[in-house]
């Protein structure tokens, strides 16, 4: 059966068991059905195609189209995140800030980074310090309860004939329940102290990918922002779209990250094996970031360097007794009235001699 009107053409395409159309005879076509006749004269199967828009990549001011992937190929996680809505939104925010303030792009990156870190991560850092202080304040009470529990379990083990392994199992199980109840009572579960990293890391990735798209010219803003970034640098990095060939920013980034890690490590007088392993791992990441920062556009290196510098400043501020009192952070038995002098002494003691 041949459809005799254009609106029913879609019905014919959807319900036909074959993808081929036979050329109908003249008598089978109504008047004014040349469109249907011309469409039916094709002997090739009708295949629907979805066209994808491939954005250009700018290389030294020349815009070239990226290669078209083979049919059926799906973009990887890296490409999908770089083309996500939140990254494009961040690109628009950065562009709007630069156009509104009229600052050069290097100053826009620095000011935006300082604003984001101060408005978002500084309050979370204060909250993290509050949780850590509450957990440390519970340690004497937990130690006292552990002693009482150990005595009670020993008595119960003698009464019921428990083996040493079974007594240890009951002791650990009961102690975990008691500690969990204490955390609920004081609203200071240690997992809440990790809220800072769960916010800071995604924000760092989103801004990094946004600057990467702007620097490579693959953003929705086009080549205009790419050209502005090419002349928006300063000092030894006049072109923010190119890597820092002097390695000043990458090396400075690595040194700042190592300093932050050492400051955190100096808080623990007797770190556990796991904490020592994490410290060594973070030191390795800081060293790996140096060559990585030397291969990315200078806009990303500048953002990473500024973010680490602001993070170091926040860590030092949160050690101030005045700020801790303003944030209602309880004073711990390890807190000092001269935190910066003690920190300097601890860092000097950790240096190799």
JSON list of N, CA, C and O in Angstrom, two decimals, residues 90 93-94 97-98 101 103 105-118 203 207 303 306:
[
{"chain": "A", "resi": 90, "resn": "UNK", "atom": "N", "xyz": [31.02, 27.72, 33.81]},
{"chain": "A", "resi": 90, "resn": "UNK", "atom": "CA", "xyz": [32.20, 28.36, 34.40]},
{"chain": "A", "resi": 90, "resn": "UNK", "atom": "C", "xyz": [32.92, 29.22, 33.37]},
{"chain": "A", "resi": 90, "resn": "UNK", "atom": "O", "xyz": [33.44, 30.29, 33.70]},
{"chain": "A", "resi": 93, "resn": "UNK", "atom": "N", "xyz": [31.08, 32.40, 33.22]},
{"chain": "A", "resi": 93, "resn": "UNK", "atom": "CA", "xyz": [31.33, 33.22, 34.41]},
{"chain": "A", "resi": 93, "resn": "UNK", "atom": "C", "xyz": [32.67, 33.93, 34.29]},
{"chain": "A", "resi": 93, "resn": "UNK", "atom": "O", "xyz": [32.77, 35.15, 34.56]},
{"chain": "A", "resi": 94, "resn": "UNK", "atom": "N", "xyz": [33.70, 33.22, 33.90]},
{"chain": "A", "resi": 94, "resn": "UNK", "atom": "CA", "xyz": [35.03, 33.83, 33.76]},
{"chain": "A", "resi": 94, "resn": "UNK", "atom": "C", "xyz": [35.01, 34.93, 32.70]},
{"chain": "A", "resi": 94, "resn": "UNK", "atom": "O", "xyz": [35.59, 36.01, 32.90]},
{"chain": "A", "resi": 97, "resn": "UNK", "atom": "N", "xyz": [33.12, 37.97, 34.10]},
{"chain": "A", "resi": 97, "resn": "UNK", "atom": "CA", "xyz": [33.92, 38.71, 35.08]},
{"chain": "A", "resi": 97, "resn": "UNK", "atom": "C", "xyz": [34.97, 39.58, 34.39]},
{"chain": "A", "resi": 97, "resn": "UNK", "atom": "O", "xyz": [35.17, 40.75, 34.74]},
{"chain": "A", "resi": 98, "resn": "UNK", "atom": "N", "xyz": [35.61, 39.02, 33.38]},
{"chain": "A", "resi": 98, "resn": "UNK", "atom": "CA", "xyz": [36.63, 39.79, 32.66]},
{"chain": "A", "resi": 98, "resn": "UNK", "atom": "C", "xyz": [36.02, 40.97, 31.92]},
{"chain": "A", "resi": 98, "resn": "UNK", "atom": "O", "xyz": [36.57, 42.08, 31.93]},
{"chain": "A", "resi": 101, "resn": "UNK", "atom": "N", "xyz": [34.68, 43.65, 34.72]},
{"chain": "A", "resi": 101, "resn": "UNK", "atom": "CA", "xyz": [35.72, 44.39, 35.46]},
{"chain": "A", "resi": 101, "resn": "UNK", "atom": "C", "xyz": [36.70, 45.10, 34.54]},
{"chain": "A", "resi": 101, "resn": "UNK", "atom": "O", "xyz": [37.30, 46.10, 34.95]},
{"chain": "A", "resi": 103, "resn": "UNK", "atom": "N", "xyz": [39.50, 43.95, 33.69]},
{"chain": "A", "resi": 103, "resn": "UNK", "atom": "CA", "xyz": [40.85, 43.56, 34.07]},
{"chain": "A", "resi": 103, "resn": "UNK", "atom": "C", "xyz": [41.50, 42.71, 32.99]},
{"chain": "A", "resi": 103, "resn": "UNK", "atom": "O", "xyz": [40.80, 42.05, 32.21]},
{"chain": "A", "resi": 105, "resn": "UNK", "atom": "N", "xyz": [43.41, 39.40, 31.57]},
{"chain": "A", "resi": 105, "resn": "UNK", "atom": "CA", "xyz": [43.02, 38.04, 31.88]},
{"chain": "A", "resi": 105, "resn": "UNK", "atom": "C", "xyz": [43.82, 37.45, 33.03]},
{"chain": "A", "resi": 105, "resn": "UNK", "atom": "O", "xyz": [43.29, 36.66, 33.82]},
{"chain": "A", "resi": 106, "resn": "UNK", "atom": "N", "xyz": [45.08, 37.81, 33.18]},
{"chain": "A", "resi": 106, "resn": "UNK", "atom": "CA", "xyz": [45.85, 37.25, 34.29]},
{"chain": "A", "resi": 106, "resn": "UNK", "atom": "C", "xyz": [45.28, 37.72, 35.63]},
{"chain": "A", "resi": 106, "resn": "UNK", "atom": "O", "xyz": [45.19, 36.95, 36.59]},
{"chain": "A", "resi": 107, "resn": "UNK", "atom": "N", "xyz": [44.88, 38.99, 35.70]},
{"chain": "A", "resi": 107, "resn": "UNK", "atom": "CA", "xyz": [44.27, 39.51, 36.92]},
{"chain": "A", "resi": 107, "resn": "UNK", "atom": "C", "xyz": [42.88, 38.92, 37.15]},
{"chain": "A", "resi": 107, "resn": "UNK", "atom": "O", "xyz": [42.48, 38.71, 38.30]},
{"chain": "A", "resi": 108, "resn": "UNK", "atom": "N", "xyz": [42.16, 38.65, 36.07]},
{"chain": "A", "resi": 108, "resn": "UNK", "atom": "CA", "xyz": [40.85, 38.01, 36.21]},
{"chain": "A", "resi": 108, "resn": "UNK", "atom": "C", "xyz": [40.98, 36.63, 36.82]},
{"chain": "A", "resi": 108, "resn": "UNK", "atom": "O", "xyz": [40.21, 36.25, 37.71]},
{"chain": "A", "resi": 109, "resn": "UNK", "atom": "N", "xyz": [41.96, 35.86, 36.36]},
{"chain": "A", "resi": 109, "resn": "UNK", "atom": "CA", "xyz": [42.18, 34.51, 36.90]},
{"chain": "A", "resi": 109, "resn": "UNK", "atom": "C", "xyz": [42.55, 34.59, 38.38]},
{"chain": "A", "resi": 109, "resn": "UNK", "atom": "O", "xyz": [42.03, 33.84, 39.21]},
{"chain": "A", "resi": 110, "resn": "UNK", "atom": "N", "xyz": [43.44, 35.51, 38.73]},
{"chain": "A", "resi": 110, "resn": "UNK", "atom": "CA", "xyz": [43.89, 35.63, 40.11]},
{"chain": "A", "resi": 110, "resn": "UNK", "atom": "C", "xyz": [42.74, 36.07, 41.02]},
{"chain": "A", "resi": 110, "resn": "UNK", "atom": "O", "xyz": [42.50, 35.48, 42.09]},
{"chain": "A", "resi": 111, "resn": "UNK", "atom": "N", "xyz": [42.02, 37.12, 40.62]},
{"chain": "A", "resi": 111, "resn": "UNK", "atom": "CA", "xyz": [40.93, 37.65, 41.45]},
{"chain": "A", "resi": 111, "resn": "UNK", "atom": "C", "xyz": [39.80, 36.65, 41.60]},
{"chain": "A", "resi": 111, "resn": "UNK", "atom": "O", "xyz": [39.23, 36.49, 42.70]},
{"chain": "A", "resi": 112, "resn": "UNK", "atom": "N", "xyz": [39.45, 35.94, 40.53]},
{"chain": "A", "resi": 112, "resn": "UNK", "atom": "CA", "xyz": [38.40, 34.94, 40.61]},
{"chain": "A", "resi": 112, "resn": "UNK", "atom": "C", "xyz": [38.79, 33.80, 41.53]},
{"chain": "A", "resi": 112, "resn": "UNK", "atom": "O", "xyz": [37.98, 33.30, 42.32]},
{"chain": "A", "resi": 113, "resn": "UNK", "atom": "N", "xyz": [40.04, 33.38, 41.45]},
{"chain": "A", "resi": 113, "resn": "UNK", "atom": "CA", "xyz": [40.52, 32.30, 42.32]},
{"chain": "A", "resi": 113, "resn": "UNK", "atom": "C", "xyz": [40.48, 32.71, 43.78]},
{"chain": "A", "resi": 113, "resn": "UNK", "atom": "O", "xyz": [40.01, 31.94, 44.64]},
{"chain": "A", "resi": 114, "resn": "UNK", "atom": "N", "xyz": [40.96, 33.91, 44.09]},
{"chain": "A", "resi": 114, "resn": "UNK", "atom": "CA", "xyz": [40.95, 34.39, 45.47]},
{"chain": "A", "resi": 114, "resn": "UNK", "atom": "C", "xyz": [39.52, 34.49, 45.99]},
{"chain": "A", "resi": 114, "resn": "UNK", "atom": "O", "xyz": [39.23, 34.11, 47.14]},
{"chain": "A", "resi": 115, "resn": "UNK", "atom": "N", "xyz": [38.61, 34.99, 45.15]},
{"chain": "A", "resi": 115, "resn": "UNK", "atom": "CA", "xyz": [37.22, 35.14, 45.58]},
{"chain": "A", "resi": 115, "resn": "UNK", "atom": "C", "xyz": [36.57, 33.79, 45.85]},
{"chain": "A", "resi": 115, "resn": "UNK", "atom": "O", "xyz": [35.89, 33.60, 46.87]},
{"chain": "A", "resi": 116, "resn": "UNK", "atom": "N", "xyz": [36.77, 32.83, 44.94]},
{"chain": "A", "resi": 116, "resn": "UNK", "atom": "CA", "xyz": [36.17, 31.51, 45.11]},
{"chain": "A", "resi": 116, "resn": "UNK", "atom": "C", "xyz": [36.71, 30.81, 46.35]},
{"chain": "A", "resi": 116, "resn": "UNK", "atom": "O", "xyz": [35.95, 30.26, 47.16]},
{"chain": "A", "resi": 117, "resn": "UNK", "atom": "N", "xyz": [38.04, 30.82, 46.51]},
{"chain": "A", "resi": 117, "resn": "UNK", "atom": "CA", "xyz": [38.63, 30.13, 47.65]},
{"chain": "A", "resi": 117, "resn": "UNK", "atom": "C", "xyz": [38.22, 30.78, 48.97]},
{"chain": "A", "resi": 117, "resn": "UNK", "atom": "O", "xyz": [37.99, 30.09, 49.96]},
{"chain": "A", "resi": 118, "resn": "UNK", "atom": "N", "xyz": [38.11, 32.12, 48.99]},
{"chain": "A", "resi": 118, "resn": "UNK", "atom": "CA", "xyz": [37.74, 32.80, 50.23]},
{"chain": "A", "resi": 118, "resn": "UNK", "atom": "C", "xyz": [36.27, 32.61, 50.57]},
{"chain": "A", "resi": 118, "resn": "UNK", "atom": "O", "xyz": [35.91, 32.42, 51.74]},
{"chain": "A", "resi": 203, "resn": "UNK", "atom": "N", "xyz": [35.64, 21.70, 42.39]},
{"chain": "A", "resi": 203, "resn": "UNK", "atom": "CA", "xyz": [35.77, 23.09, 41.97]},
{"chain": "A", "resi": 203, "resn": "UNK", "atom": "C", "xyz": [37.09, 23.32, 41.24]},
{"chain": "A", "resi": 203, "resn": "UNK", "atom": "O", "xyz": [37.15, 24.02, 40.22]},
{"chain": "A", "resi": 207, "resn": "UNK", "atom": "N", "xyz": [37.13, 24.56, 37.20]},
{"chain": "A", "resi": 207, "resn": "UNK", "atom": "CA", "xyz": [37.80, 25.79, 36.76]},
{"chain": "A", "resi": 207, "resn": "UNK", "atom": "C", "xyz": [38.98, 25.47, 35.86]},
{"chain": "A", "resi": 207, "resn": "UNK", "atom": "O", "xyz": [39.24, 26.17, 34.87]},
{"chain": "A", "resi": 303, "resn": "UNK", "atom": "N", "xyz": [46.34, 29.60, 37.60]},
{"chain": "A", "resi": 303, "resn": "UNK", "atom": "CA", "xyz": [45.22, 29.27, 38.50]},
{"chain": "A", "resi": 303, "resn": "UNK", "atom": "C", "xyz": [45.68, 28.30, 39.58]},
{"chain": "A", "resi": 303, "resn": "UNK", "atom": "O", "xyz": [45.35, 28.48, 40.76]},
{"chain": "A", "resi": 306, "resn": "UNK", "atom": "N", "xyz": [47.93, 30.19, 42.08]},
{"chain": "A", "resi": 306, "resn": "UNK", "atom": "CA", "xyz": [47.15, 31.09, 42.94]},
{"chain": "A", "resi": 306, "resn": "UNK", "atom": "C", "xyz": [46.31, 30.32, 43.94]},
{"chain": "A", "resi": 306, "resn": "UNK", "atom": "O", "xyz": [46.21, 30.70, 45.12]}
]
